[in-house]
PDB file of C-alpha atoms in Angstrom:
ATOM      1  CA  MET A 130     -37.828 -11.556  18.159  1.00  0.00           C
ATOM      2  CA  THR A 131     -34.810 -12.760  20.032  1.00  0.00           C
ATOM      3  CA  ASP A 132     -37.006 -13.914  22.919  1.00  0.00           C
ATOM      4  CA  ASP A 133     -38.422 -16.587  20.613  1.00  0.00           C
ATOM      5  CA  VAL A 134     -35.060 -18.354  20.554  1.00  0.00           C
ATOM      6  CA  GLY A 135     -35.451 -19.184  24.235  1.00  0.00           C
ATOM      7  CA  THR A 136     -38.888 -20.651  23.542  1.00  0.00           C
ATOM      8  CA  VAL A 137     -37.806 -22.716  20.564  1.00  0.00           C
ATOM      9  CA  LEU A 138     -34.480 -23.754  22.125  1.00  0.00           C
ATOM     10  CA  PRO A 139     -34.962 -23.734  25.915  1.00  0.00           C
ATOM     11  CA  GLN A 140     -31.549 -25.403  26.317  1.00  0.00           C
ATOM     12  CA  GLY A 141     -29.930 -22.425  24.606  1.00  0.00           C
ATOM     13  CA  THR A 142     -27.059 -22.407  22.139  1.00  0.00           C
ATOM     14  CA  GLY A 143     -24.171 -22.951  24.515  1.00  0.00           C
ATOM     15  CA  THR A 144     -21.807 -25.893  24.279  1.00  0.00           C
ATOM     16  CA  PRO A 145     -22.743 -29.034  26.234  1.00  0.00           C
ATOM     17  CA  VAL A 146     -22.143 -28.562  29.961  1.00  0.00           C
ATOM     18  CA  THR A 147     -21.402 -32.273  30.382  1.00  0.00           C
ATOM     19  CA  ILE A 148     -18.336 -32.180  28.098  1.00  0.00           C
ATOM     20  CA  PRO A 149     -15.209 -30.228  29.156  1.00  0.00           C
ATOM     21  CA  GLY A 150     -14.634 -27.155  27.000  1.00  0.00           C
ATOM     22  CA  PRO A 151     -11.194 -28.080  25.628  1.00  0.00           C
ATOM     23  CA  ILE A 152     -12.417 -31.530  24.576  1.00  0.00           C
ATOM     24  CA  PHE A 153     -15.512 -30.187  22.866  1.00  0.00           C
ATOM     25  CA  ALA A 154     -13.597 -27.381  21.146  1.00  0.00           C
ATOM     26  CA  ALA A 155     -11.042 -29.861  19.805  1.00  0.00           C
ATOM     27  CA  ALA A 156     -13.851 -32.102  18.531  1.00  0.00           C
ATOM     28  CA  VAL A 157     -15.581 -29.179  16.802  1.00  0.00           C
ATOM     29  CA  ASP A 158     -12.327 -28.024  15.177  1.00  0.00           C
ATOM     30  CA  THR A 159     -11.633 -31.534  13.916  1.00  0.00           C
ATOM     31  CA  PHE A 160     -15.126 -31.900  12.464  1.00  0.00           C
ATOM     32  CA  VAL A 161     -15.197 -28.473  10.819  1.00  0.00           C
ATOM     33  CA  ALA A 162     -11.813 -29.195   9.220  1.00  0.00           C
ATOM     34  CA  GLY A 163     -13.380 -32.227   7.549  1.00  0.00           C
ATOM     35  CA  GLN A 164     -11.143 -34.649   9.404  1.00  0.00           C
ATOM     36  CA  ARG A 165     -12.226 -37.968  10.867  1.00  0.00           C
ATOM     37  CA  LEU A 166     -12.932 -37.690  14.569  1.00  0.00           C
ATOM     38  CA  ASP A 167     -10.435 -40.224  15.892  1.00  0.00           C
ATOM     39  CA  MET A 168     -10.663 -40.588  19.662  1.00  0.00           C
ATOM     40  CA  ARG A 169      -6.984 -41.437  20.133  1.00  0.00           C
ATOM     41  CA  SER A 170      -5.897 -38.324  18.224  1.00  0.00           C
ATOM     42  CA  LEU A 171      -8.535 -36.220  19.955  1.00  0.00           C
ATOM     43  CA  ALA A 172      -7.278 -37.311  23.382  1.00  0.00           C
ATOM     44  CA  ARG A 173      -3.746 -36.232  22.474  1.00  0.00           C
ATOM     45  CA  ARG A 174      -4.987 -32.929  21.089  1.00  0.00           C
ATOM     46  CA  ALA A 175      -7.089 -32.215  24.202  1.00  0.00           C
ATOM     47  CA  GLY A 176      -4.250 -33.312  26.498  1.00  0.00           C
ATOM     48  CA  VAL A 177      -6.162 -36.075  28.276  1.00  0.00           C
ATOM     49  CA  ALA A 178      -5.923 -39.844  28.526  1.00  0.00           C
ATOM     50  CA  ARG A 179      -8.187 -41.856  26.230  1.00  0.00           C
ATOM     51  CA  ALA A 180     -10.020 -43.332  29.196  1.00  0.00           C
ATOM     52  CA  THR A 181     -10.678 -39.818  30.484  1.00  0.00           C
ATOM     53  CA  LEU A 182     -11.923 -38.751  27.066  1.00  0.00           C
ATOM     54  CA  TYR A 183     -14.452 -41.589  26.905  1.00  0.00           C
ATOM     55  CA  ARG A 184     -15.550 -40.943  30.467  1.00  0.00           C
ATOM     56  CA  ARG A 185     -16.075 -37.224  29.864  1.00  0.00           C
ATOM     57  CA  ALA A 186     -17.342 -37.221  26.271  1.00  0.00           C
ATOM     58  CA  GLY A 187     -18.802 -40.668  25.616  1.00  0.00           C
ATOM     59  CA  THR A 188     -18.177 -42.692  22.479  1.00  0.00           C
ATOM     60  CA  ARG A 189     -17.093 -41.233  19.161  1.00  0.00           C
ATOM     61  CA  GLU A 190     -20.651 -41.378  17.866  1.00  0.00           C
ATOM     62  CA  GLN A 191     -22.054 -39.743  20.993  1.00  0.00           C
ATOM     63  CA  LEU A 192     -19.516 -36.938  20.732  1.00  0.00           C
ATOM     64  CA  LEU A 193     -20.281 -36.404  17.047  1.00  0.00           C
ATOM     65  CA  ASP A 194     -23.959 -36.260  17.927  1.00  0.00           C
ATOM     66  CA  GLN A 195     -23.316 -33.488  20.442  1.00  0.00           C
ATOM     67  CA  VAL A 196     -21.109 -31.555  18.016  1.00  0.00           C
ATOM     68  CA  LEU A 197     -23.737 -31.702  15.271  1.00  0.00           C
ATOM     69  CA  TRP A 198     -26.619 -30.856  17.590  1.00  0.00           C
ATOM     70  CA  TRP A 199     -24.750 -27.819  18.947  1.00  0.00           C
ATOM     71  CA  ARG A 200     -24.082 -26.601  15.407  1.00  0.00           C
ATOM     72  CA  ALA A 201     -27.726 -27.241  14.489  1.00  0.00           C
ATOM     73  CA  ARG A 202     -28.886 -25.180  17.474  1.00  0.00           C
ATOM     74  CA  LEU A 203     -26.831 -22.247  16.216  1.00  0.00           C
ATOM     75  CA  LEU A 204     -28.467 -22.552  12.796  1.00  0.00           C
ATOM     76  CA  LEU A 205     -31.933 -22.772  14.327  1.00  0.00           C
ATOM     77  CA  ALA A 206     -31.338 -19.723  16.520  1.00  0.00           C
ATOM     78  CA  ASP A 207     -30.178 -17.696  13.504  1.00  0.00           C
ATOM     79  CA  GLN A 208     -33.276 -18.626  11.487  1.00  0.00           C
ATOM     80  CA  VAL A 209     -35.695 -18.004  14.353  1.00  0.00           C
ATOM     81  CA  ARG A 210     -34.247 -14.505  14.754  1.00  0.00           C
ATOM     82  CA  ALA A 211     -34.245 -13.829  11.002  1.00  0.00           C
ATOM     83  CA  SER A 212     -37.902 -14.862  10.664  1.00  0.00           C
ATOM     84  CA  GLY A 213     -39.212 -12.771  13.555  1.00  0.00           C
ATOM     85  CA  HIS A 214     -41.135 -10.487  11.182  1.00  0.00           C
ATOM     86  CA  LEU A 215     -43.139 -13.423   9.774  1.00  0.00           C
ATOM     87  CA  THR A 216     -46.036 -15.398  11.235  1.00  0.00           C
ATOM     88  CA  GLY A 217     -47.725 -18.758  10.871  1.00  0.00           C
ATOM     89  CA  THR A 218     -46.975 -20.928   7.856  1.00  0.00           C
ATOM     90  CA  ASP A 219     -44.722 -18.245   6.362  1.00  0.00           C
ATOM     91  CA  ARG A 220     -42.502 -18.281   9.419  1.00  0.00           C
ATOM     92  CA  LEU A 221     -42.408 -22.058   9.757  1.00  0.00           C
ATOM     93  CA  THR A 222     -41.484 -22.404   6.087  1.00  0.00           C
ATOM     94  CA  ALA A 223     -38.824 -19.689   6.305  1.00  0.00           C
ATOM     95  CA  VAL A 224     -37.118 -21.304   9.308  1.00  0.00           C
ATOM     96  CA  ILE A 225     -37.180 -24.763   7.740  1.00  0.00           C
ATOM     97  CA  ASP A 226     -35.930 -23.422   4.396  1.00  0.00           C
ATOM     98  CA  GLY A 227     -33.115 -21.483   6.043  1.00  0.00           C
ATOM     99  CA  VAL A 228     -31.960 -24.403   8.174  1.00  0.00           C
ATOM    100  CA  LEU A 229     -32.044 -26.861   5.260  1.00  0.00           C
ATOM    101  CA  ARG A 230     -30.094 -24.530   2.989  1.00  0.00           C
ATOM    102  CA  ALA A 231     -27.465 -23.964   5.672  1.00  0.00           C
ATOM    103  CA  ILE A 232     -27.058 -27.699   6.261  1.00  0.00           C
ATOM    104  CA  GLY A 233     -26.981 -28.377   2.528  1.00  0.00           C
ATOM    105  CA  ALA A 234     -24.154 -25.854   2.108  1.00  0.00           C
ATOM    106  CA  ASP A 235     -22.205 -27.147   5.118  1.00  0.00           C
ATOM    107  CA  ARG A 236     -18.971 -28.588   3.742  1.00  0.00           C
ATOM    108  CA  ALA A 237     -18.136 -30.419   6.975  1.00  0.00           C
ATOM    109  CA  VAL A 238     -21.495 -32.223   7.029  1.00  0.00           C
ATOM    110  CA  ARG A 239     -21.129 -33.187   3.376  1.00  0.00           C
ATOM    111  CA  MET A 240     -17.625 -34.565   3.975  1.00  0.00           C
ATOM    112  CA  PHE A 241     -18.919 -36.530   6.973  1.00  0.00           C
ATOM    113  CA  LEU A 242     -21.668 -38.055   4.810  1.00  0.00           C
ATOM    114  CA  GLU A 243     -19.190 -38.959   2.077  1.00  0.00           C
ATOM    115  CA  SER A 244     -16.499 -40.412   4.332  1.00  0.00           C
ATOM    116  CA  ASP A 245     -18.660 -42.279   6.848  1.00  0.00           C
ATOM    117  CA  PRO A 246     -22.240 -42.492   5.521  1.00  0.00           C
ATOM    118  CA  GLU A 247     -23.528 -45.120   7.955  1.00  0.00           C
ATOM    119  CA  THR A 248     -22.415 -43.232  11.053  1.00  0.00           C
ATOM    120  CA  ALA A 249     -23.509 -39.926   9.546  1.00  0.00           C
ATOM    121  CA  LEU A 250     -27.041 -41.157   8.896  1.00  0.00           C
ATOM    122  CA  ARG A 251     -27.333 -42.626  12.386  1.00  0.00           C
ATOM    123  CA  VAL A 252     -26.236 -39.335  13.931  1.00  0.00           C
ATOM    124  CA  LEU A 253     -28.178 -37.040  11.619  1.00  0.00           C
ATOM    125  CA  THR A 254     -31.406 -39.009  11.237  1.00  0.00           C
ATOM    126  CA  GLY A 255     -31.433 -41.797  13.835  1.00  0.00           C
ATOM    127  CA  SER A 256     -34.530 -41.736  16.034  1.00  0.00           C
ATOM    128  CA  ARG A 257     -32.397 -41.828  19.208  1.00  0.00           C
ATOM    129  CA  SER A 258     -29.872 -39.196  18.176  1.00  0.00           C
ATOM    130  CA  ALA A 259     -29.736 -35.798  19.854  1.00  0.00           C
ATOM    131  CA  VAL A 260     -29.835 -34.197  16.405  1.00  0.00           C
ATOM    132  CA  HIS A 261     -33.098 -35.847  15.359  1.00  0.00           C
ATOM    133  CA  GLN A 262     -34.806 -35.546  18.737  1.00  0.00           C
ATOM    134  CA  GLY A 263     -33.629 -31.968  19.141  1.00  0.00           C
ATOM    135  CA  MET A 264     -34.787 -30.888  15.682  1.00  0.00           C
ATOM    136  CA  VAL A 265     -38.226 -32.406  16.241  1.00  0.00           C
ATOM    137  CA  ALA A 266     -38.535 -30.810  19.686  1.00  0.00           C
ATOM    138  CA  ALA A 267     -37.431 -27.386  18.407  1.00  0.00           C
ATOM    139  CA  LEU A 268     -39.921 -27.557  15.550  1.00  0.00           C
ATOM    140  CA  GLU A 269     -42.658 -28.580  17.971  1.00  0.00           C
ATOM    141  CA  ASN A 270     -41.861 -25.507  20.055  1.00  0.00           C
ATOM    142  CA  LEU A 271     -41.936 -23.236  17.009  1.00  0.00           C
ATOM    143  CA  ILE A 272     -45.241 -24.687  15.802  1.00  0.00           C
ATOM    144  CA  ASP A 273     -46.781 -24.275  19.255  1.00  0.00           C
ATOM    145  CA  LEU A 274     -45.441 -20.717  19.420  1.00  0.00           C
ATOM    146  CA  GLU A 275     -47.285 -19.830  16.226  1.00  0.00           C
ATOM    147  CA  ARG A 276     -50.372 -21.732  17.387  1.00  0.00           C
ATOM    148  CA  GLY A 277     -50.376 -19.794  20.648  1.00  0.00           C
ATOM    149  CA  ARG A 278     -50.294 -16.506  18.760  1.00  0.00           C
ATOM    150  CA  GLY A 279     -53.260 -17.536  16.646  1.00  0.00           C
ATOM    151  CA  ALA A 280     -51.181 -17.499  13.469  1.00  0.00           C
ATOM    152  CA  PHE A 281     -51.306 -21.240  12.775  1.00  0.00           C
ATOM    153  CA  ASP A 282     -54.093 -23.753  13.397  1.00  0.00           C
ATOM    154  CA  ALA A 283     -53.138 -27.155  12.063  1.00  0.00           C
ATOM    155  CA  SER A 284     -55.641 -29.993  11.938  1.00  0.00           C
ATOM    156  CA  LEU A 285     -52.934 -32.332  13.249  1.00  0.00           C
ATOM    157  CA  GLU A 286     -51.288 -32.574  16.643  1.00  0.00           C
ATOM    158  CA  THR A 287     -47.942 -30.821  16.912  1.00  0.00           C
ATOM    159  CA  PRO A 288     -45.666 -33.839  17.677  1.00  0.00           C
ATOM    160  CA  THR A 289     -46.897 -35.761  14.624  1.00  0.00           C
ATOM    161  CA  LEU A 290     -46.601 -32.737  12.354  1.00  0.00           C
ATOM    162  CA  ALA A 291     -43.092 -31.888  13.544  1.00  0.00           C
ATOM    163  CA  PHE A 292     -41.939 -35.492  13.132  1.00  0.00           C
ATOM    164  CA  ALA A 293     -43.386 -35.672   9.606  1.00  0.00           C
ATOM    165  CA  ILE A 294     -41.687 -32.430   8.570  1.00  0.00           C
ATOM    166  CA  VAL A 295     -38.289 -33.555   9.869  1.00  0.00           C
ATOM    167  CA  ARG A 296     -38.591 -36.896   8.082  1.00  0.00           C
ATOM    168  CA  VAL A 297     -39.545 -35.201   4.802  1.00  0.00           C
ATOM    169  CA  ALA A 298     -36.574 -32.851   5.201  1.00  0.00           C
ATOM    170  CA  ASP A 299     -34.199 -35.743   5.927  1.00  0.00           C
ATOM    171  CA  GLY A 300     -35.457 -37.682   2.919  1.00  0.00           C
ATOM    172  CA  PHE A 301     -34.687 -34.871   0.492  1.00  0.00           C
ATOM    173  CA  LEU A 302     -31.582 -33.491   2.208  1.00  0.00           C
ATOM    174  CA  TYR A 303     -29.738 -36.818   2.434  1.00  0.00           C
ATOM    175  CA  SER A 304     -31.360 -38.549  -0.553  1.00  0.00           C
ATOM    176  CA  ASP A 305     -28.004 -39.183  -2.236  1.00  0.00           C
ATOM    177  CA  VAL A 306     -26.966 -41.384   0.679  1.00  0.00           C
ATOM    178  CA  ILE A 307     -30.380 -42.861   1.444  1.00  0.00           C
ATOM    179  CA  ALA A 308     -31.678 -43.512  -2.064  1.00  0.00           C
ATOM    180  CA  ASP A 309     -28.876 -42.692  -4.547  1.00  0.00           C
ATOM    181  CA  ARG A 310     -30.813 -39.630  -5.687  1.00  0.00           C
ATOM    182  CA  ALA A 311     -29.598 -36.036  -5.895  1.00  0.00           C
ATOM    183  CA  PRO A 312     -30.590 -33.952  -2.853  1.00  0.00           C
ATOM    184  CA  SER A 313     -33.172 -31.229  -3.488  1.00  0.00           C
ATOM    185  CA  ILE A 314     -33.833 -28.669  -0.800  1.00  0.00           C
ATOM    186  CA  ARG A 315     -36.190 -26.808  -3.131  1.00  0.00           C
ATOM    187  CA  ARG A 316     -38.442 -29.856  -3.477  1.00  0.00           C
ATOM    188  CA  ALA A 317     -38.309 -30.476   0.264  1.00  0.00           C
ATOM    189  CA  VAL A 318     -39.488 -26.938   0.979  1.00  0.00           C
ATOM    190  CA  ILE A 319     -42.257 -27.175  -1.636  1.00  0.00           C
ATOM    191  CA  VAL A 320     -43.581 -30.385  -0.084  1.00  0.00           C
ATOM    192  CA  ILE A 321     -43.344 -29.068   3.476  1.00  0.00           C
ATOM    193  CA  GLU A 322     -44.961 -25.745   2.600  1.00  0.00           C
ATOM    194  CA  ALA A 323     -47.822 -27.571   0.854  1.00  0.00           C
ATOM    195  CA  LEU A 324     -48.247 -29.785   3.899  1.00  0.00           C
ATOM    196  CA  LEU A 325     -48.387 -26.811   6.258  1.00  0.00           C
ATOM    197  CA  HIS A 326     -50.823 -24.858   4.079  1.00  0.00           C
ATOM    198  CA  GLY A 327     -52.992 -27.918   3.612  1.00  0.00           C
ATOM    199  CA  LEU A 328     -53.266 -28.503   7.348  1.00  0.00           C
ATOM    200  CA  ASP A 329     -53.704 -24.870   8.416  1.00  0.00           C
ATOM    201  CA  LEU A 330     -57.427 -24.606   9.180  1.00  0.00           C
ATOM    202  CA  GLY A 331     -57.237 -20.862   9.638  1.00  0.00           C
ATOM    203  CA  HIS A 332     -56.092 -20.188   6.082  1.00  0.00           C
ATOM    204  CA  ARG A 333     -58.164 -22.589   3.993  1.00  0.00           C
ATOM    205  CA  THR A 334     -61.408 -22.135   2.172  1.00  0.00           C
ATOM    206  CA  PRO A 335     -64.084 -24.847   2.695  1.00  0.00           C
ATOM    207  CA  VAL A 336     -63.603 -26.071  -0.891  1.00  0.00           C
ATOM    208  CA  ALA A 337     -59.830 -26.312  -0.520  1.00  0.00           C
ATOM    209  CA  ALA A 338     -60.225 -28.094   2.788  1.00  0.00           C
ATOM    210  CA  GLY A 339     -62.490 -30.690   1.212  1.00  0.00           C
ATOM    211  CA  LEU A 340     -60.059 -31.312  -1.609  1.00  0.00           C
ATOM    212  CA  ARG A 341     -56.864 -31.495   0.446  1.00  0.00           C
ATOM    213  CA  GLU A 342     -57.825 -33.540   3.486  1.00  0.00           C
ATOM    214  CA  PRO A 343     -58.153 -36.921   1.681  1.00  0.00           C
ATOM    215  CA  CYS A 344     -54.826 -36.357  -0.060  1.00  0.00           C
ATOM    216  CA  LEU A 345     -53.086 -35.500   3.204  1.00  0.00           C
ATOM    217  CA  ALA A 346     -54.719 -38.448   4.913  1.00  0.00           C
ATOM    218  CA  ARG A 347     -53.064 -40.724   2.326  1.00  0.00           C
ATOM    219  CA  ILE A 348     -49.682 -39.009   2.347  1.00  0.00           C
ATOM    220  CA  LEU A 349     -49.048 -38.684   6.091  1.00  0.00           C
ATOM    221  CA  PRO A 350     -49.014 -42.441   6.926  1.00  0.00           C
ATOM    222  CA  ILE A 351     -46.368 -42.908   4.212  1.00  0.00           C
ATOM    223  CA  LEU A 352     -44.230 -40.065   5.584  1.00  0.00           C
ATOM    224  CA  LEU A 353     -44.468 -41.395   9.113  1.00  0.00           C
ATOM    225  CA  ARG A 354     -43.383 -44.962   8.376  1.00  0.00           C
ATOM    226  CA  GLY A 355     -40.190 -46.008  10.139  1.00  0.00           C
TER     227      GLY A 355
END
């Protein structure tokens, strides 16, 4: 369902309109090559003065944020299209699983985390970053899309659920940097899928609902801290 991409990502998958094409392309090439995004070198490569670069593209961290969010939008669009035959929890889980596996296999992201972990975590998981805000918003849109089709009926409001899922994903995906623990996408997907199934009122028996609600009520506040 290619139309769903426009619903999940209303801003589309194009490069940022606020950053000149040659500057953004040079920044993307530098990042994908696993090189440090140095603004002086980038200005030379793009053929502009450093002052012009900062005026057009913002700070180094802001530019990295836009590069990573653009690449994330491409991943999201691919997974939304690939999951068009699924509905409800199955679709939500498939999209999340696909995106996490793609990020986990992304050599450029891994090199960024290894070479500059503090900046990488701010850009990838910071509450004010375009990456974090965009991922949460896109997931909200996907959840609401499935709600609107009657395929998913969570007993939790969409913004809270989307935020919790993104934070769980971050915790497992970047656990080597955050907590000196090996990343595990498989465990992240298991936890997220259990959360979605546990909250989906339309696909629970009364007995299961009675057993799961107290557990979820204890887990969610922990997930949402910070």
